Structures are given as C-alpha cells and as structure tokens.
Amino acid sequence: MEEDVGEDPEMPFGGGGILPCGPHLEAQGVTVTGAPLPPAAATAATAAAAAAATSNNAAAAATAAAAAALDAGAGCAPRGGAGSNSGGSGSGGGGGGGIATAAEVEAAAAVAEAALLADAPAAVGVAMDGGCLGPGAWEDELGGLRLLHDVSGMRLRSELCELAAKGGHLHVLQWLQANNCTSGVTDCCAARGGHLQLVLWAVANDVCSWAEWTCASAAMGGHLGVVQWLRANGCPWDAHTCSEAARMGHLAVLQWARANGCPWDEWTCAYAAQGGHLHILQWARANGCIWGATTCCRAAQGGHLQVLQWARSNGCRWDATPCQEAAVGGHLEVLRWARANGCPWDRFTCSQAANGGHLAVLQWARANGCPWDALTCSKAARYGHLAMLQWARAHGCPWDALTCSEAARRGHLAVLQWARANGCPWDVTTCVYAARSGHVEVLQWARANGCPWDSTNRHLRRY
C-alpha cells in the first residue's frame, strides 16, 4: 500500500537537534572567575562582532574569532588539562588550577557577543563546544554564563535553555528561567536527552506543557524507558514517535510503540530510508507500514544505494526526486544506478547539482542527456560556485538576471563581477537582494557599475 506524502514533519526545534554538542561538552570544562573584564574586552568583542556581522556565515566567523583568540593564548582550557593556565601566564602551561584568566573570559565574551549580534546562535553552541563555555561554567554557580550576561550584556536566548535541557543541567534552567529566558520546547529537549526528572520539572513549573513532541523527542533519543514512563503518565503521542524512532535507528523503541498502539504513517519508512536503516524499513514494511515515493527520495538523499535498491525491488514507486536528491548530495553512484534502472529526471537534476557544488555530477548528467536551464546558473551563483558557473556557461547553459541577483543575495561579489564581465544581464533585484541581505560592498559595486535600483519597496514585497 502506498500513500503520497505531505510536508516533512520536522521537529519543532529544527529537526536535526539543538545546538552543537561535541566532545568538549562531555569533558571537564573551565571554571570562570568573576574578575572584572579589562578594557581590551570591549575591543575584542567589537572586532569579533564585526567579523561575524559582515560574514556570509556568521557562525563560522564567530568561531574563527574564537580560534584566533585561542591561538593568541587567550583561549579557555579544560580544568586541569594540558592547556590550562597557571597563574594566568598564557596558555599551554603545565596543568595549573584551570581557573580562567580575564583574557580567557574575554575570548568567551567576544565569541558570544559576536554570535548574538550577528543573530547566529549556533556560534554560542560552538563556543561552548570549544570549551569556552563548558560544563565547568555551568557548575561554578553559572559563573561564566552570569558573567557574559551581566558584564557583556549578552542576551539570553532560548537556545541556551534547549542546550541546558538536552544536557540535563537543571540548575542552569532554573537560573535561565529566573532571568526571563524560556523555551517552549524545553520538555522535548530534556526528553531527547533522556532526562525525565527535568521533563517533570519543566511541566510542573509551567516552563512548557508536554505534548506529542515530548514522546517523539524521547523516541528520537532512543530512550525507551522515558517513552514508557511518559505514556504511563498520560503524555500524548502521535505518528511522530514512530517516525523519529525510525529516523534515528531505534528499532526497540519503534517496536514497543507499535505494540502499544502508537500510530504511524509513511514518514516512518521515509525516515528509516533517509537514515540508511534498512532493517527498520524492512521491519516496518513487514508489519504493514505504508510507504510512497518519498521513501526512494529520502534513500537517495542520504546516499543509501542499498536501501534504494531494496525499496525498488519491493515495489516502492519513485519519481524524479531521487535524481534531484542524489545530485544535490553529490551521490553520483546513486544517480547512475537510478538512471540505469529507469528513474526519470528533469532540469532540476542539473540545478540541484549546481546547488550542491558537485561539478562531476553536473558533467555526468549533461553527458547523459539531462536537460538544464537558467536555474543551473542561478543556483551556482547563489551558493558561490564560480567554477561551476564558468563550466556551465562554457558548455552553453543559458542564464538570466537571476544569476546576478542570487550572487548579490549571498554576497558573492567575485561571482557577480565575473557574471557581469561575461555579459550576464541584471536588473533592480540585484540591488534589492544585496540591500536586503546587508551586503553593502556588493550594493556599492553594483551601483558604481550601473545597476538600476528603485527607491520604493515594491520589489521587496515581490521578491
């Protein structure tokens, strides 16, 4: 039995998870003192903020600022680790007390402020992940977080609640709530991390109310015991519990959920395919789960050829999307097999290859007769793939004004300059996109080189 699939039912906090939590968040962290910041802190924070605000990737820029601070000897180090400071006399010393110096606090403050000013909360997670705001900062009466909030004026973001909930830091959540920082998905994050007591605290204190996504989050984390307790105590669930268990490869959770009446739908098969969990897909199908063309699409998206082959050999239908998804992901082997076995394709296969920057995929597609149009050039321009754009034009791909406006939208001045030098048309949307995205240099160059603009805002509404 097949069924067409609707919109991808993403998690309420972005599907893929919370902020990045790498090994440094699991290791011992740094204890941050309450010493006042030296005057240089403002300079460091301002420089990092400027770098982040003018970058195409604010999180990467903030991270780079942190790396520069670390390289300069102002970085944070794990308590008692090889890089700990002793007496504040520079980094790389021989395992002192691990108390952060004012310079180390500067680095953390600069990264956090840069990230927040640039509206890139992921960079805060990167700073934490890098050890600048590790668990030690949580443990020492929230010293680091309080310092950044009180001294640097750091705005407290809901992502901090989610990060603390996922890590099981109840005292951090209590402090954040007391400082008017809340998140409506705290229970979901805590459930995903397997922290049942924290879920109960969040619900009991009206931080949030549990709902279907609470069970789904616990299923995503593979926490069968949490799912069982939630259900025994009245927490609702829906098909997301099964699909999230399938997405992350938790067969035992899926089996228990189904044995206890949890509904499922075609997304269970689709997510199992996306994650490459063939055994889960096979179990789901053997137990009557519906599927549709999205199963093949998601298998191709994840580059899981074996899953795609099994799905097709067992009657799962497909459309042109597996070729598109294989192309954007650079999965040439999947694309070759799909085409050899009759999968249709269209112009979006080439544009998706350009989107992902996979020149070899685009070249193979064109050599084998795949159609293309101006969208291929505009996608290459939008994502800054100049070599892709140059190859496409050299081989006859059409373009239009969207190539220039997409380059301007993402701040790719070199791409825009090459396009114009080679005769690409432009229109008012080049200036509109540059202005709306804050790329002043691109806007200035465009105007200096005759690009039209419009003082009204009707184009902003149109595009």
Short mmCIF file of C-alpha atoms in Angstrom, two decimals:
data_model
loop_
_atom_site.label_atom_id
_atom_site.label_comp_id
_atom_site.label_asym_id
_atom_site.label_seq_id
_atom_site.Cartn_x
_atom_site.Cartn_y
_atom_site.Cartn_z
CA MET A 1 0.00 0.00 0.00
CA GLU A 2 1.29 3.45 -0.91
CA GLU A 3 0.36 6.92 0.08
CA ASP A 4 1.53 10.31 -1.09
CA VAL A 5 3.46 12.21 1.49
CA GLY A 6 2.87 15.74 2.60
CA GLU A 7 5.24 18.26 4.08
CA ASP A 8 8.19 16.93 6.03
CA PRO A 9 7.09 16.91 9.69
CA GLU A 10 10.22 18.48 11.16
CA MET A 11 10.92 18.72 14.86
CA PRO A 12 9.75 21.99 16.48
CA PHE A 13 13.35 22.96 17.21
CA GLY A 14 14.68 22.33 13.72
CA GLY A 15 14.57 18.56 13.29
CA GLY A 16 18.27 17.89 13.37
CA GLY A 17 18.68 18.79 17.02
CA ILE A 18 19.71 21.56 19.33
CA LEU A 19 22.95 23.46 19.25
CA PRO A 20 26.13 21.50 18.52
CA CYS A 21 27.24 19.39 21.46
CA GLY A 22 30.65 17.88 20.84
CA PRO A 23 33.22 16.15 23.00
CA HIS A 24 34.17 19.29 24.91
CA LEU A 25 30.69 19.44 26.40
CA GLU A 26 31.22 15.95 27.76
CA ALA A 27 34.69 16.65 29.08
CA GLN A 28 35.57 18.75 32.11
CA GLY A 29 35.14 22.43 31.50
CA VAL A 30 36.62 25.67 32.65
CA THR A 31 35.80 27.44 35.90
CA VAL A 32 35.28 31.11 35.18
CA THR A 33 36.17 33.66 37.80
CA GLY A 34 34.18 36.75 38.48
CA ALA A 35 37.08 39.12 37.88
CA PRO A 36 36.12 42.31 36.01
CA LEU A 37 36.93 42.37 32.33
CA PRO A 38 39.88 44.52 31.28
CA PRO A 39 39.24 47.39 28.83
CA ALA A 40 40.53 45.24 25.98
CA ALA A 41 37.45 43.07 26.29
CA ALA A 42 35.29 45.64 24.52
CA THR A 43 37.77 45.82 21.66
CA ALA A 44 37.92 42.05 21.32
CA ALA A 45 34.14 41.70 21.41
CA THR A 46 33.64 44.51 18.90
CA ALA A 47 36.15 43.01 16.47
CA ALA A 48 34.58 39.58 16.69
CA ALA A 49 31.09 41.02 16.30
CA ALA A 50 32.12 42.99 13.23
CA ALA A 51 33.66 39.90 11.66
CA ALA A 52 30.51 37.90 12.27
CA ALA A 53 28.13 40.61 11.12
CA THR A 54 29.89 41.13 7.79
CA SER A 55 30.46 37.45 7.07
CA ASN A 56 28.29 35.27 4.86
CA ASN A 57 28.49 32.71 7.63
CA ALA A 58 28.21 34.48 10.96
CA ALA A 59 28.65 31.32 12.99
CA ALA A 60 31.83 30.44 11.13
CA ALA A 61 33.16 33.98 11.58
CA ALA A 62 32.49 33.93 15.30
CA THR A 63 34.16 30.55 15.54
CA ALA A 64 37.14 31.90 13.63
CA ALA A 65 37.35 34.78 16.11
CA ALA A 66 37.42 32.28 18.93
CA ALA A 67 40.11 30.26 17.19
CA ALA A 68 42.21 33.38 16.75
CA ALA A 69 41.87 34.14 20.45
CA LEU A 70 42.86 30.59 21.31
CA ASP A 71 45.87 30.77 19.01
CA ALA A 72 46.89 34.02 20.65
CA GLY A 73 46.95 32.37 24.04
CA ALA A 74 43.67 33.77 25.32
CA GLY A 75 41.61 30.63 24.94
CA CYS A 76 39.82 28.55 27.50
CA ALA A 77 41.17 25.19 28.58
CA PRO A 78 39.65 22.23 30.43
CA ARG A 79 40.15 22.25 34.16
CA GLY A 80 43.45 20.59 34.92
CA GLY A 81 44.09 19.86 31.23
CA ALA A 82 47.30 20.19 29.31
CA GLY A 83 46.31 23.61 28.06
CA SER A 84 45.29 25.02 31.45
CA ASN A 85 46.77 28.29 32.55
CA SER A 86 48.75 28.54 35.71
CA GLY A 87 48.66 31.92 37.34
CA GLY A 88 47.29 33.47 34.18
CA SER A 89 50.64 33.47 32.41
CA GLY A 90 49.49 32.40 28.96
CA SER A 91 48.00 29.25 27.52
CA GLY A 92 49.74 25.96 27.06
CA GLY A 93 51.18 25.99 30.55
CA GLY A 94 51.69 22.91 32.61
CA GLY A 95 48.33 21.94 34.05
CA GLY A 96 47.61 24.58 36.65
CA GLY A 97 44.39 25.07 38.56
CA GLY A 98 42.33 25.57 35.44
CA ILE A 99 40.87 28.90 36.60
CA ALA A 100 40.11 31.07 33.61
CA THR A 101 42.03 34.31 33.35
CA ALA A 102 40.44 37.61 32.36
CA ALA A 103 41.81 37.05 28.85
CA GLU A 104 40.03 33.72 28.64
CA VAL A 105 36.79 35.31 29.71
CA GLU A 106 37.38 37.97 27.05
CA ALA A 107 37.55 35.27 24.39
CA ALA A 108 34.30 33.68 25.54
CA ALA A 109 32.57 37.05 25.78
CA ALA A 110 33.76 38.09 22.34
CA VAL A 111 32.52 34.92 20.72
CA ALA A 112 29.14 35.06 22.45
CA GLU A 113 28.63 38.73 21.70
CA ALA A 114 29.68 38.29 18.08
CA ALA A 115 27.32 35.39 17.65
CA LEU A 116 24.38 37.18 19.21
CA LEU A 117 24.92 40.49 17.44
CA ALA A 118 25.08 38.63 14.16
CA ASP A 119 21.97 36.65 15.07
CA ALA A 120 23.88 33.37 14.79
CA PRO A 121 23.01 31.48 17.97
CA ALA A 122 24.76 28.39 16.67
CA ALA A 123 28.05 30.15 17.32
CA VAL A 124 27.25 30.22 21.03
CA GLY A 125 26.96 26.46 20.87
CA VAL A 126 30.27 26.31 19.01
CA ALA A 127 31.87 28.43 21.74
CA MET A 128 30.51 26.06 24.34
CA ASP A 129 31.57 23.09 22.26
CA GLY A 130 35.07 24.50 22.05
CA GLY A 131 35.38 24.69 25.80
CA CYS A 132 34.94 28.45 26.25
CA LEU A 133 31.63 27.82 28.00
CA GLY A 134 31.99 24.23 29.05
CA PRO A 135 30.27 22.39 31.90
CA GLY A 136 32.62 23.96 34.40
CA ALA A 137 30.98 27.29 33.69
CA TRP A 138 27.63 25.68 34.49
CA GLU A 139 28.96 24.01 37.62
CA ASP A 140 30.63 27.02 39.22
CA GLU A 141 27.34 28.68 40.15
CA LEU A 142 26.82 29.56 36.49
CA GLY A 143 29.80 31.88 36.74
CA GLY A 144 30.59 32.05 33.04
CA LEU A 145 27.02 32.47 31.88
CA ARG A 146 26.29 35.07 34.53
CA LEU A 147 29.47 36.93 33.66
CA LEU A 148 28.60 37.08 29.98
CA HIS A 149 25.05 38.15 30.81
CA ASP A 150 25.91 40.75 33.41
CA VAL A 151 29.19 42.19 32.15
CA SER A 152 28.99 41.72 28.40
CA GLY A 153 25.27 42.35 28.19
CA MET A 154 24.75 39.08 26.36
CA ARG A 155 21.11 38.49 25.53
CA LEU A 156 19.89 35.17 26.88
CA ARG A 157 18.49 33.11 24.05
CA SER A 158 16.02 30.25 24.11
CA GLU A 159 18.71 28.06 22.53
CA LEU A 160 20.56 28.17 25.84
CA CYS A 161 17.52 26.60 27.51
CA GLU A 162 17.44 23.89 24.88
CA LEU A 163 21.15 23.18 25.26
CA ALA A 164 20.92 23.04 29.04
CA ALA A 165 17.83 20.81 28.87
CA LYS A 166 19.46 18.37 26.49
CA GLY A 167 22.49 18.21 28.78
CA GLY A 168 20.37 17.71 31.90
CA HIS A 169 21.52 20.89 33.69
CA LEU A 170 18.50 21.64 35.89
CA HIS A 171 20.20 24.38 37.89
CA VAL A 172 21.07 26.19 34.67
CA LEU A 173 17.46 26.03 33.50
CA GLN A 174 16.29 27.39 36.85
CA TRP A 175 18.66 30.32 36.58
CA LEU A 176 17.70 31.00 32.97
CA GLN A 177 14.01 30.95 33.86
CA ALA A 178 14.64 33.35 36.73
CA ASN A 179 16.26 35.68 34.18
CA ASN A 180 13.29 35.53 31.79
CA CYS A 181 14.87 33.13 29.34
CA THR A 182 12.49 30.33 28.40
CA SER A 183 11.87 27.93 25.55
CA GLY A 184 8.65 26.25 24.58
CA VAL A 185 10.48 23.04 23.69
CA THR A 186 12.40 22.52 26.92
CA ASP A 187 10.49 19.32 27.62
CA CYS A 188 11.29 18.00 24.15
CA CYS A 189 14.99 18.73 24.57
CA ALA A 190 15.09 17.14 28.00
CA ALA A 191 13.21 14.09 26.71
CA ARG A 192 15.59 13.74 23.81
CA GLY A 193 18.48 13.76 26.25
CA GLY A 194 16.73 11.15 28.41
CA HIS A 195 16.36 13.48 31.41
CA LEU A 196 12.98 12.51 32.79
CA GLN A 197 13.26 14.49 36.03
CA LEU A 198 13.99 17.61 34.03
CA VAL A 199 10.90 16.98 31.88
CA LEU A 200 8.82 16.77 35.04
CA TRP A 201 10.33 19.98 36.40
CA ALA A 202 9.62 21.84 33.16
CA VAL A 203 5.98 20.74 33.13
CA ALA A 204 5.42 21.27 36.86
CA ASN A 205 6.84 24.79 36.71
CA ASP A 206 4.86 25.82 33.63
CA VAL A 207 8.03 26.22 31.61
CA CYS A 208 6.19 24.23 28.97
CA SER A 209 3.46 21.64 28.71
CA TRP A 210 4.13 18.22 27.36
CA ALA A 211 2.58 17.22 24.10
CA GLU A 212 3.04 14.75 21.27
CA TRP A 213 6.53 16.05 20.56
CA THR A 214 7.67 15.12 24.05
CA CYS A 215 7.23 11.43 23.28
CA ALA A 216 8.66 11.92 19.80
CA SER A 217 11.76 13.57 21.25
CA ALA A 218 12.32 10.74 23.70
CA ALA A 219 11.92 8.29 20.81
CA MET A 220 14.43 10.25 18.74
CA GLY A 221 16.94 9.93 21.57
CA GLY A 222 16.27 6.20 21.87
CA HIS A 223 15.11 6.50 25.47
CA LEU A 224 12.57 3.69 25.68
CA GLY A 225 12.22 3.99 29.45
CA VAL A 226 11.33 7.66 29.14
CA VAL A 227 8.76 6.92 26.43
CA GLN A 228 7.23 4.20 28.59
CA TRP A 229 7.00 6.45 31.65
CA LEU A 230 5.55 9.32 29.65
CA ARG A 231 2.85 7.10 28.22
CA ALA A 232 2.06 5.53 31.58
CA ASN A 233 1.51 9.02 32.95
CA GLY A 234 -0.73 10.35 30.23
CA CYS A 235 1.60 12.06 27.78
CA PRO A 236 0.03 12.03 24.30
CA TRP A 237 1.77 10.72 21.22
CA ASP A 238 1.21 10.54 17.50
CA ALA A 239 2.90 9.19 14.36
CA HIS A 240 5.98 11.34 15.00
CA THR A 241 7.04 8.96 17.77
CA CYS A 242 7.40 6.15 15.25
CA SER A 243 8.95 8.27 12.51
CA GLU A 244 11.54 9.80 14.85
CA ALA A 245 12.48 6.40 16.24
CA ALA A 246 12.90 5.20 12.66
CA ARG A 247 14.90 8.27 11.67
CA MET A 248 17.48 7.61 14.37
CA GLY A 249 17.55 3.83 14.05
CA HIS A 250 15.88 2.89 17.34
CA LEU A 251 14.08 -0.33 16.41
CA ALA A 252 13.26 -1.35 20.00
CA VAL A 253 11.50 1.97 20.59
CA LEU A 254 9.57 1.62 17.35
CA GLN A 255 8.53 -1.95 18.14
CA TRP A 256 7.34 -1.04 21.65
CA ALA A 257 5.45 1.98 20.35
CA ARG A 258 3.63 -0.10 17.75
CA ALA A 259 2.90 -2.89 20.22
CA ASN A 260 1.25 -0.30 22.43
CA GLY A 261 -0.92 1.31 19.83
CA CYS A 262 1.15 4.22 18.55
CA PRO A 263 0.02 5.29 15.07
CA TRP A 264 2.43 5.52 12.18
CA ASP A 265 2.41 6.80 8.65
CA GLU A 266 4.54 6.90 5.50
CA TRP A 267 7.19 9.02 7.24
CA THR A 268 8.31 6.02 9.27
CA CYS A 269 9.50 4.36 6.08
CA ALA A 270 10.80 7.60 4.60
CA TYR A 271 12.89 8.46 7.65
CA ALA A 272 14.20 4.93 8.01
CA ALA A 273 15.37 5.17 4.39
CA GLN A 274 16.92 8.60 4.93
CA GLY A 275 18.92 7.31 7.87
CA GLY A 276 20.05 4.23 5.97
CA HIS A 277 18.32 1.93 8.46
CA LEU A 278 17.40 -0.89 6.10
CA HIS A 279 16.46 -3.30 8.90
CA ILE A 280 13.96 -0.81 10.26
CA LEU A 281 12.47 -0.21 6.83
CA GLN A 282 12.16 -3.95 6.32
CA TRP A 283 10.51 -4.44 9.71
CA ALA A 284 8.12 -1.56 9.11
CA ARG A 285 7.05 -2.93 5.75
CA ALA A 286 6.72 -6.46 7.10
CA ASN A 287 4.36 -5.07 9.71
CA GLY A 288 2.14 -3.12 7.36
CA CYS A 289 3.56 0.40 7.35
CA ILE A 290 2.59 2.36 4.26
CA TRP A 291 5.17 3.97 2.01
CA GLY A 292 5.37 6.08 -1.11
CA ALA A 293 7.75 7.83 -3.49
CA THR A 294 9.26 9.82 -0.63
CA THR A 295 10.92 6.63 0.65
CA CYS A 296 13.01 6.41 -2.52
CA CYS A 297 13.60 10.14 -2.45
CA ARG A 298 14.92 10.03 1.11
CA ALA A 299 17.10 6.99 0.44
CA ALA A 300 18.72 8.87 -2.44
CA GLN A 301 19.07 11.99 -0.30
CA GLY A 302 21.07 10.05 2.25
CA GLY A 303 23.14 8.33 -0.43
CA HIS A 304 21.91 4.92 0.69
CA LEU A 305 22.03 2.89 -2.51
CA GLN A 306 21.30 -0.45 -0.85
CA VAL A 307 18.15 0.96 0.75
CA LEU A 308 17.04 2.43 -2.57
CA GLN A 309 17.66 -0.86 -4.36
CA TRP A 310 15.67 -2.81 -1.76
CA ALA A 311 12.79 -0.36 -1.90
CA ARG A 312 12.58 -0.56 -5.67
CA SER A 313 12.86 -4.35 -5.73
CA ASN A 314 9.93 -4.47 -3.34
CA GLY A 315 7.64 -2.27 -5.37
CA CYS A 316 8.18 1.19 -3.95
CA ARG A 317 7.37 3.76 -6.59
CA TRP A 318 9.55 6.73 -7.44
CA ASP A 319 9.53 9.95 -9.39
CA ALA A 320 12.20 12.44 -10.47
CA THR A 321 13.14 13.46 -6.94
CA PRO A 322 15.68 10.66 -6.29
CA CYS A 323 17.80 12.02 -9.14
CA GLN A 324 17.50 15.53 -7.76
CA GLU A 325 18.42 14.47 -4.23
CA ALA A 326 21.32 12.32 -5.40
CA ALA A 327 22.61 15.28 -7.41
CA VAL A 328 22.44 17.84 -4.60
CA GLY A 329 24.16 15.43 -2.24
CA GLY A 330 26.87 14.52 -4.73
CA HIS A 331 25.87 10.84 -4.72
CA LEU A 332 26.94 10.03 -8.26
CA GLU A 333 26.78 6.26 -7.74
CA VAL A 334 23.15 6.56 -6.65
CA LEU A 335 22.34 8.78 -9.61
CA ARG A 336 23.99 6.36 -12.05
CA TRP A 337 22.04 3.41 -10.66
CA ALA A 338 18.77 5.30 -10.62
CA ARG A 339 19.11 6.31 -14.24
CA ALA A 340 20.22 2.83 -15.31
CA ASN A 341 17.06 1.49 -13.71
CA GLY A 342 14.62 3.89 -15.30
CA CYS A 343 14.29 6.71 -12.77
CA PRO A 344 13.08 9.86 -14.53
CA TRP A 345 14.93 13.12 -14.29
CA ASP A 346 14.36 16.71 -15.31
CA ARG A 347 16.04 20.10 -15.34
CA PHE A 348 16.15 20.16 -11.55
CA THR A 349 18.76 17.40 -11.50
CA CYS A 350 21.27 19.80 -13.06
CA SER A 351 20.22 22.76 -10.93
CA GLN A 352 20.49 20.66 -7.78
CA ALA A 353 23.98 19.51 -8.77
CA ALA A 354 24.87 23.20 -9.14
CA ASN A 355 23.20 23.93 -5.82
CA GLY A 356 25.43 21.40 -4.07
CA GLY A 357 28.56 22.41 -5.97
CA HIS A 358 29.08 18.95 -7.45
CA LEU A 359 30.66 19.62 -10.82
CA ALA A 360 31.37 15.95 -11.57
CA VAL A 361 27.68 15.16 -11.09
CA LEU A 362 26.64 18.00 -13.37
CA GLN A 363 29.13 16.92 -16.02
CA TRP A 364 27.89 13.33 -15.92
CA ALA A 365 24.27 14.41 -16.08
CA ARG A 366 24.87 16.60 -19.10
CA ALA A 367 26.96 13.95 -20.83
CA ASN A 368 24.00 11.62 -20.44
CA GLY A 369 21.37 13.95 -21.80
CA CYS A 370 19.89 15.60 -18.73
CA PRO A 371 18.14 18.88 -19.58
CA TRP A 372 19.07 22.17 -17.96
CA ASP A 373 18.03 25.79 -17.99
CA ALA A 374 18.96 29.14 -16.46
CA LEU A 375 18.22 27.81 -12.98
CA THR A 376 21.52 25.90 -13.08
CA CYS A 377 23.48 29.14 -13.40
CA SER A 378 21.44 30.97 -10.77
CA LYS A 379 21.91 28.12 -8.27
CA ALA A 380 25.65 28.06 -8.90
CA ALA A 381 25.77 31.82 -8.36
CA ARG A 382 23.63 31.73 -5.23
CA TYR A 383 25.95 29.32 -3.48
CA GLY A 384 29.17 30.89 -4.73
CA HIS A 385 30.26 28.05 -7.03
CA LEU A 386 32.16 30.14 -9.57
CA ALA A 387 33.90 27.18 -11.25
CA MET A 388 30.50 25.52 -11.68
CA LEU A 389 29.07 28.66 -13.24
CA GLN A 390 32.04 29.03 -15.58
CA TRP A 391 31.77 25.42 -16.75
CA ALA A 392 28.04 25.70 -17.29
CA ARG A 393 28.41 28.84 -19.38
CA ALA A 394 31.30 27.37 -21.37
CA HIS A 395 29.02 24.48 -22.29
CA GLY A 396 26.05 26.53 -23.37
CA CYS A 397 23.88 26.78 -20.29
CA PRO A 398 21.54 29.79 -20.50
CA TRP A 399 21.38 32.43 -17.79
CA ASP A 400 19.30 35.44 -16.92
CA ALA A 401 19.17 38.29 -14.41
CA LEU A 402 18.53 35.87 -11.58
CA THR A 403 22.19 34.81 -11.74
CA CYS A 404 23.29 38.30 -10.70
CA SER A 405 20.57 38.77 -8.10
CA GLU A 406 21.31 35.41 -6.47
CA ALA A 407 25.03 36.20 -6.30
CA ALA A 408 24.13 39.52 -4.69
CA ARG A 409 21.73 37.88 -2.25
CA ARG A 410 24.53 35.79 -0.75
CA GLY A 411 27.26 38.41 -1.04
CA HIS A 412 29.33 36.62 -3.71
CA LEU A 413 30.93 39.69 -5.24
CA ALA A 414 33.50 37.76 -7.29
CA VAL A 415 30.72 35.70 -8.87
CA LEU A 416 28.72 38.83 -9.65
CA GLN A 417 31.75 40.54 -11.16
CA TRP A 418 32.55 37.56 -13.38
CA ALA A 419 28.96 37.25 -14.49
CA ARG A 420 28.77 40.90 -15.49
CA ALA A 421 32.16 40.79 -17.19
CA ASN A 422 30.82 37.95 -19.29
CA GLY A 423 27.58 39.59 -20.33
CA CYS A 424 25.05 38.39 -17.78
CA PRO A 425 22.02 40.69 -17.58
CA TRP A 426 20.90 42.23 -14.33
CA ASP A 427 18.01 44.28 -13.08
CA VAL A 428 16.78 46.06 -9.97
CA THR A 429 16.60 42.83 -7.97
CA THR A 430 20.41 42.71 -7.78
CA CYS A 431 20.38 45.86 -5.65
CA VAL A 432 17.26 44.74 -3.81
CA TYR A 433 18.82 41.42 -2.77
CA ALA A 434 22.16 43.00 -1.85
CA ALA A 435 20.43 45.63 0.29
CA ARG A 436 18.02 43.24 1.95
CA SER A 437 20.85 40.87 2.85
CA GLY A 438 23.11 43.65 4.14
CA HIS A 439 25.88 43.22 1.58
CA VAL A 440 26.96 46.86 1.35
CA GLU A 441 30.09 46.16 -0.70
CA VAL A 442 28.05 44.30 -3.31
CA LEU A 443 25.46 47.08 -3.43
CA GLN A 444 28.12 49.75 -3.80
CA TRP A 445 29.86 47.87 -6.61
CA ALA A 446 26.59 47.23 -8.41
CA ARG A 447 25.60 50.89 -8.30
CA ALA A 448 29.06 52.04 -9.32
CA ASN A 449 28.77 49.80 -12.35
CA GLY A 450 25.36 50.98 -13.45
CA CYS A 451 22.95 48.52 -11.89
CA PRO A 452 19.45 50.00 -11.70
CA TRP A 453 17.70 50.37 -8.39
CA ASP A 454 14.36 51.54 -7.13
CA SER A 455 13.75 53.73 -4.11
CA THR A 456 10.35 52.15 -3.49
CA ASN A 457 9.90 48.89 -1.62
CA ARG A 458 7.60 47.16 -4.09
CA HIS A 459 10.37 44.83 -5.22
CA LEU A 460 10.96 43.76 -1.63
CA ARG A 461 7.35 42.67 -1.46
CA ARG A 462 7.50 40.99 -4.83
CA TYR A 463 10.70 39.04 -4.22
#
